[in-house]
Short mmCIF file of N, CA and C in Angstrom, two decimals:
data_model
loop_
_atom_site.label_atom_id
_atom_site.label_comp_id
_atom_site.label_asym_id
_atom_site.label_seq_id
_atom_site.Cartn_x
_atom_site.Cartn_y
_atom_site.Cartn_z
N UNK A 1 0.83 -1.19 0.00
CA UNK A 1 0.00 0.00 0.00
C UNK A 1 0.87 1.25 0.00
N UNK A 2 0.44 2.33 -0.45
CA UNK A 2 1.44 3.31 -0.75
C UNK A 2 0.92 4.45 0.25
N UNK A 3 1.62 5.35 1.15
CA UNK A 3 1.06 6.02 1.94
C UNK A 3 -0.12 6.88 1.73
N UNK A 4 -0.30 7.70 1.05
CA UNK A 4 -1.80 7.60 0.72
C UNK A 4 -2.82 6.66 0.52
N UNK A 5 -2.51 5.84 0.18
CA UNK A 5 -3.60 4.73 0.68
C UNK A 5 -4.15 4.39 2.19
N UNK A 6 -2.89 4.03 2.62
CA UNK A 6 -2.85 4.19 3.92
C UNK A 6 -3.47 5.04 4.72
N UNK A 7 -3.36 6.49 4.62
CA UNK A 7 -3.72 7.43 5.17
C UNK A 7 -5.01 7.89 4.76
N UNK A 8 -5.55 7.17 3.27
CA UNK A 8 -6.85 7.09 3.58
C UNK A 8 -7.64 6.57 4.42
N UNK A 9 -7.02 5.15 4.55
CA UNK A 9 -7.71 4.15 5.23
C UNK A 9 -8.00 4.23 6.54
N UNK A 10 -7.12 5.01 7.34
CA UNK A 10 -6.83 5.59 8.29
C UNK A 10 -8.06 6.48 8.80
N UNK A 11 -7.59 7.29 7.80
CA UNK A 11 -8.78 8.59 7.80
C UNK A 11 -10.38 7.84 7.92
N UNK A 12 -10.64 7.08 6.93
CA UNK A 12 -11.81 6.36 7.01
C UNK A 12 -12.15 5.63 8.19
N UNK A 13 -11.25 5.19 9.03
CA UNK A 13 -11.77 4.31 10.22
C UNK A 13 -11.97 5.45 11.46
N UNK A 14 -11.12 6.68 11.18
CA UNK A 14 -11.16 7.75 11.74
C UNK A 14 -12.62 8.27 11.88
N UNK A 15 -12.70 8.65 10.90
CA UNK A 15 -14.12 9.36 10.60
C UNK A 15 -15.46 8.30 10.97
N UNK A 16 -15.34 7.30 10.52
CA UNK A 16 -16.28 6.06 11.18
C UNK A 16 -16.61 5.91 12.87
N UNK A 17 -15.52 5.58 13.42
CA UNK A 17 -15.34 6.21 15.14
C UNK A 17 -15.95 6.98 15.24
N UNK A 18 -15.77 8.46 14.64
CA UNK A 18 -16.00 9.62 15.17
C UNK A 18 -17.62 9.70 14.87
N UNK A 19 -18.27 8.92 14.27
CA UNK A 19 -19.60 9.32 13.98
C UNK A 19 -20.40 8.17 14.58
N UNK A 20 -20.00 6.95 15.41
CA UNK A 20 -20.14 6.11 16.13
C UNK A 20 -20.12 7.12 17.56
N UNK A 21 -19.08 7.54 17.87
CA UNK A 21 -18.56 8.17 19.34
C UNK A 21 -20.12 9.49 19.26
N UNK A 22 -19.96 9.86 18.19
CA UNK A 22 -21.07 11.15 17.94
C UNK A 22 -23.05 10.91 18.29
N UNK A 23 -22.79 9.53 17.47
CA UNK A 23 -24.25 8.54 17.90
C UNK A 23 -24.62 8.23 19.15
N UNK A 24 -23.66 7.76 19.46
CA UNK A 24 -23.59 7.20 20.58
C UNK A 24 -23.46 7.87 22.47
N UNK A 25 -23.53 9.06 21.93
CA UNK A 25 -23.46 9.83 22.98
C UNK A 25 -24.36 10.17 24.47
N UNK A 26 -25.48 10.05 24.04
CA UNK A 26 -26.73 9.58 24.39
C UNK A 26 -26.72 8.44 25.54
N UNK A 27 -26.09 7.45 25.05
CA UNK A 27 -26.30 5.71 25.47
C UNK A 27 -25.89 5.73 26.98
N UNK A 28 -24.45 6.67 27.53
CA UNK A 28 -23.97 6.57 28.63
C UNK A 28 -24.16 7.71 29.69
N UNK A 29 -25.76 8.24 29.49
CA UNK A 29 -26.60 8.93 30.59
C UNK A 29 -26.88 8.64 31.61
N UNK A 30 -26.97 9.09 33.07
CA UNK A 30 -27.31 9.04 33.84
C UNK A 30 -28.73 8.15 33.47
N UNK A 31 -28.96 7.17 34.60
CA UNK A 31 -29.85 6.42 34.41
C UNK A 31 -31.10 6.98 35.68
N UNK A 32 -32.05 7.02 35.50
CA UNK A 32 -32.96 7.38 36.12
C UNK A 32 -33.28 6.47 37.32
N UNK A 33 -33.17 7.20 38.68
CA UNK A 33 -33.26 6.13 39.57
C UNK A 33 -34.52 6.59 40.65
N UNK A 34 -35.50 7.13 39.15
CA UNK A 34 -37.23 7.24 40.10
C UNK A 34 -37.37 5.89 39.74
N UNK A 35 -37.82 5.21 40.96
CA UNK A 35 -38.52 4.19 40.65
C UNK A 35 -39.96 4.27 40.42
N UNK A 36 -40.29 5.40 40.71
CA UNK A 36 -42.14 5.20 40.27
C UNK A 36 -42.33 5.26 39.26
N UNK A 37 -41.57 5.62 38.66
CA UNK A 37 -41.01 5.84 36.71
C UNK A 37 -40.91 4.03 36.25
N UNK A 38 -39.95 3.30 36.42
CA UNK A 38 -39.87 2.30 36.41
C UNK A 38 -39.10 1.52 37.31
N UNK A 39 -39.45 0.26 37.19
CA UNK A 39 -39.33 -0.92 38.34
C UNK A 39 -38.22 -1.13 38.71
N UNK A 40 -37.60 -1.94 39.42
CA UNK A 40 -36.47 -2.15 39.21
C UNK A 40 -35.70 -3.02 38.80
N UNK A 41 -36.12 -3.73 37.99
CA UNK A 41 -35.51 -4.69 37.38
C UNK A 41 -34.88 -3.98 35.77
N UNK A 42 -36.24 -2.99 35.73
CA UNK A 42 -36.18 -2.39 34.66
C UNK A 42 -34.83 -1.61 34.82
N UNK A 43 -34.83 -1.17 35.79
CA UNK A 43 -33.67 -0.02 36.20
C UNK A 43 -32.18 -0.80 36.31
N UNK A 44 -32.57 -2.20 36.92
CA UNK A 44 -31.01 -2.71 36.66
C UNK A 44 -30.81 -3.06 35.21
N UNK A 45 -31.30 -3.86 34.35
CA UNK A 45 -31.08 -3.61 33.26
C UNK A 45 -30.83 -2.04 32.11
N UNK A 46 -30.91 -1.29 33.02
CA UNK A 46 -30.88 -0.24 32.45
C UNK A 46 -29.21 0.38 32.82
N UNK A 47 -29.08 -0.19 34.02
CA UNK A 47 -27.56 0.36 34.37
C UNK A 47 -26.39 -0.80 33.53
N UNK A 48 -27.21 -1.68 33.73
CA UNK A 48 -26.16 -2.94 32.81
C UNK A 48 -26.40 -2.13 31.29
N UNK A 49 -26.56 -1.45 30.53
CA UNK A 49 -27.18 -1.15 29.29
C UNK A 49 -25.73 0.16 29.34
N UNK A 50 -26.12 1.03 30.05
CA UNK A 50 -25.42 1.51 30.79
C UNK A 50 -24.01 1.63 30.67
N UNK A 51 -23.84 0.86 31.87
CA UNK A 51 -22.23 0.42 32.05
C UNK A 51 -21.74 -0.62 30.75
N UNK A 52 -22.41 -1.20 29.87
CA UNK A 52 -21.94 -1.37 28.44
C UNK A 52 -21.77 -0.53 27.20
N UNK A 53 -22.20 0.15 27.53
CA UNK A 53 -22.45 1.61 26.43
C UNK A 53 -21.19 2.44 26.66
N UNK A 54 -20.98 2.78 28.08
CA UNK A 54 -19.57 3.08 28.59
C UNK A 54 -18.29 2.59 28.51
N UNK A 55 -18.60 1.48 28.47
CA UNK A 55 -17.24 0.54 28.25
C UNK A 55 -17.03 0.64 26.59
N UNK A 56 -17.95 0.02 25.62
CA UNK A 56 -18.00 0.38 24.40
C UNK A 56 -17.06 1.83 23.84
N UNK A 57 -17.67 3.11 24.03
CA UNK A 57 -17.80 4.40 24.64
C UNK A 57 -15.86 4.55 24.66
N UNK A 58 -15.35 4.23 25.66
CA UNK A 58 -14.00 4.15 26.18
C UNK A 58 -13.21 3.22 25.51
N UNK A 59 -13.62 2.26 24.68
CA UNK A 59 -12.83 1.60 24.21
C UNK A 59 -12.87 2.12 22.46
N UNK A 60 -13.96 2.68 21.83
CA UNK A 60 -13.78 3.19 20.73
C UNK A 60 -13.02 4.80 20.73
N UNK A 61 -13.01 5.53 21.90
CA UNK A 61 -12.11 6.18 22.25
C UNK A 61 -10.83 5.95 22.30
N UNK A 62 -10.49 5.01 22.85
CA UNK A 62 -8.97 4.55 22.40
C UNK A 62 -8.63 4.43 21.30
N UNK A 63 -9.41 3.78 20.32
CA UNK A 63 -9.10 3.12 19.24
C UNK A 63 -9.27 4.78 18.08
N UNK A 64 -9.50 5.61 18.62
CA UNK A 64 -9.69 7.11 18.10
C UNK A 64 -8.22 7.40 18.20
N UNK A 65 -7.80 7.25 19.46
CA UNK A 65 -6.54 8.24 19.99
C UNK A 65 -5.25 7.03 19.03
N UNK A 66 -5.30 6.10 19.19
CA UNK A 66 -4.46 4.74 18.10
C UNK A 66 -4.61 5.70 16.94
N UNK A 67 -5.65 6.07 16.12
CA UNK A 67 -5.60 5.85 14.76
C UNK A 67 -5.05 7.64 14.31
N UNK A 68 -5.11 8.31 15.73
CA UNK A 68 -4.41 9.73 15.06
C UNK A 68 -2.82 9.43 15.55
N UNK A 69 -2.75 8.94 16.59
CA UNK A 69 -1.14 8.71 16.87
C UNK A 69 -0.79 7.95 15.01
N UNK A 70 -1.30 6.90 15.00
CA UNK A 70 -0.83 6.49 13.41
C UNK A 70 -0.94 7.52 12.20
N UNK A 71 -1.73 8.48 11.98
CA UNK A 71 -1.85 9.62 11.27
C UNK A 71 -0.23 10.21 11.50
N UNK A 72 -0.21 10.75 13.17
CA UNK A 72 0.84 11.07 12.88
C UNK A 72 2.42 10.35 12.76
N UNK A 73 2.38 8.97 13.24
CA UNK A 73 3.58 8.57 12.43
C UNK A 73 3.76 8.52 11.40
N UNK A 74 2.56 8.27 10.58
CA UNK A 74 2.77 8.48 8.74
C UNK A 74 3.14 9.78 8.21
N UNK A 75 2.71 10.85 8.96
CA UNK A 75 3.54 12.38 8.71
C UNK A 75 4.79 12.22 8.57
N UNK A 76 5.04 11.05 9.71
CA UNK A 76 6.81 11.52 10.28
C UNK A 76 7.56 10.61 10.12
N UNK A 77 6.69 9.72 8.70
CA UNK A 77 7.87 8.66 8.03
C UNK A 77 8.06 7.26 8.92
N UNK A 78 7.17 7.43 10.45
CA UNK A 78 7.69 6.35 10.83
C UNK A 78 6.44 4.90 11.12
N UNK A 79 5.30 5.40 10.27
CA UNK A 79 4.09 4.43 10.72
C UNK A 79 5.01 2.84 9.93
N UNK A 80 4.24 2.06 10.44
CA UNK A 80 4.50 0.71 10.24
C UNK A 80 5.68 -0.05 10.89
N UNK A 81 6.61 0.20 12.22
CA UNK A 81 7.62 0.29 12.64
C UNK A 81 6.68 0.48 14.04
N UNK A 82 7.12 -0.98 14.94
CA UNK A 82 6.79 -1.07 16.23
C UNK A 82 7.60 0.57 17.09
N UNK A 83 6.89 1.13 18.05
CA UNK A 83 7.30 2.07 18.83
C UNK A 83 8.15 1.45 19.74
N UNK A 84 8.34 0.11 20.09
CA UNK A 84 8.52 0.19 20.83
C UNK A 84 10.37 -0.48 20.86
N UNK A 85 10.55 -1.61 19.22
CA UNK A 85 11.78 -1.93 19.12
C UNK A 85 12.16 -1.65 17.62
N UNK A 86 11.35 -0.90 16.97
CA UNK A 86 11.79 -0.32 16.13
C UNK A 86 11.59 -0.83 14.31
N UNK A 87 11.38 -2.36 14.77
CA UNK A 87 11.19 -3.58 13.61
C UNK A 87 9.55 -3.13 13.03
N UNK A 88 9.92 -3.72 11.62
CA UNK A 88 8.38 -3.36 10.96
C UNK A 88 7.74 -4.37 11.72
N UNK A 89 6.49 -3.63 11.65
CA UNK A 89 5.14 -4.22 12.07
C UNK A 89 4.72 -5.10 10.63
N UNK A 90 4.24 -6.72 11.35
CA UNK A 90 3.98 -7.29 10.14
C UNK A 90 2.73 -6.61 8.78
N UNK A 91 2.54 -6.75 7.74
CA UNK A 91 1.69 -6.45 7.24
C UNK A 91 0.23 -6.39 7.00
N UNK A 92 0.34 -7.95 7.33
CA UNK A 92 -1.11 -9.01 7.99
C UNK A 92 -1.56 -8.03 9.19
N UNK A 93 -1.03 -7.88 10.21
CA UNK A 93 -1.81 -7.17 11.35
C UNK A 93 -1.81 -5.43 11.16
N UNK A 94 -1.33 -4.80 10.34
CA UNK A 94 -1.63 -3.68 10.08
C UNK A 94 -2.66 -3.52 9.01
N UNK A 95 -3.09 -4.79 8.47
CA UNK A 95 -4.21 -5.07 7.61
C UNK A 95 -5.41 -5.23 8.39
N UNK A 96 -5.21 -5.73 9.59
CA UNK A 96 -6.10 -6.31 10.58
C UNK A 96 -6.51 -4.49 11.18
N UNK A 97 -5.15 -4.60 11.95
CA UNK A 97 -5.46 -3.01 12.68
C UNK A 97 -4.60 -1.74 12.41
N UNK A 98 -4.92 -1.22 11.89
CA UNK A 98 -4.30 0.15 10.94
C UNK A 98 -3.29 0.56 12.15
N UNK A 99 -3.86 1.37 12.93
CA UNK A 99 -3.85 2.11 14.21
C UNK A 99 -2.56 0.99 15.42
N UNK A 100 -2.56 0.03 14.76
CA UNK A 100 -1.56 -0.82 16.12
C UNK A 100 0.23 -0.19 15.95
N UNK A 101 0.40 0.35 17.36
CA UNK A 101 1.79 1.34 17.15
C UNK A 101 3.06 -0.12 17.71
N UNK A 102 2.24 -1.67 17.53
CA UNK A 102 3.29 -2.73 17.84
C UNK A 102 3.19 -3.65 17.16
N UNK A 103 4.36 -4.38 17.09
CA UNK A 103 4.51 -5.59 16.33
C UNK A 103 4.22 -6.51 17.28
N UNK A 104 3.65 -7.84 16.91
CA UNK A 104 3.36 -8.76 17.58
C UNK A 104 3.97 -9.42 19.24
N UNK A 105 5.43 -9.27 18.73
CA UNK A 105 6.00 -9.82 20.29
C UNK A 105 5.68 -8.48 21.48
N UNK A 106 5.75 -7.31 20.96
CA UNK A 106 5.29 -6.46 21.79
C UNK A 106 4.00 -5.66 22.45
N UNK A 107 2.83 -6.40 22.04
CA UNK A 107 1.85 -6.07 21.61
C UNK A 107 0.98 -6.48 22.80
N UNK A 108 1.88 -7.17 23.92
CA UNK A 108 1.36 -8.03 25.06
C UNK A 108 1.53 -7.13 26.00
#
């Protein structure tokens, strides 16, 4: 793939997140704890709904902050190259995950 490609692809999973994170904003509200409103079973399922929406929420957030850190190693010549020993990142898993700043042995 030639860096523009790349940095489309990038961009695209970018922009996808960001309109997921944008949707989704809603989902991890304070949950209403009138019960004369509803029951409580209703209400625990509602915090489990909840506290999954949040977790979701925080983890596509990460995967936001991954894919601009990779934006900017491709600026700076150095995307595809583990951060951490320097060796290319295989190709297969940067196919898998754009945004991964490690190569496999380091990735643990």
């Amino acid at each position: 793939m030639t860096d523009d490609e790349i940095k489309n692809k990038l961009l695209s999973k970018k922009q996808e997140l960001e309109e997921l994170l944008a949707a989704s904003a809603d989902d991890a509200a304070p949950v209403e704890l009138d019960q004369t409103q509803q029951g409580r079973l209703s209400r625990i399922d509602a915090l489990q709904q909840q506290a999954m929406a949040a977790e979701t929420r925080r983890r596509r957030q990460r995967a936001l902050r991954l894919l601009e850190a990779a934006l900017q190693r491709l600026d700076e010549g150095e995307y595809g190259y583990c951060v951490t020993c320097g060796e290319a990142i295989e190709a297969e898993r940067l196919a898998l995950d754009p945004g991964t700043p490690f190569c496999v042995g380091h990735a643990r």
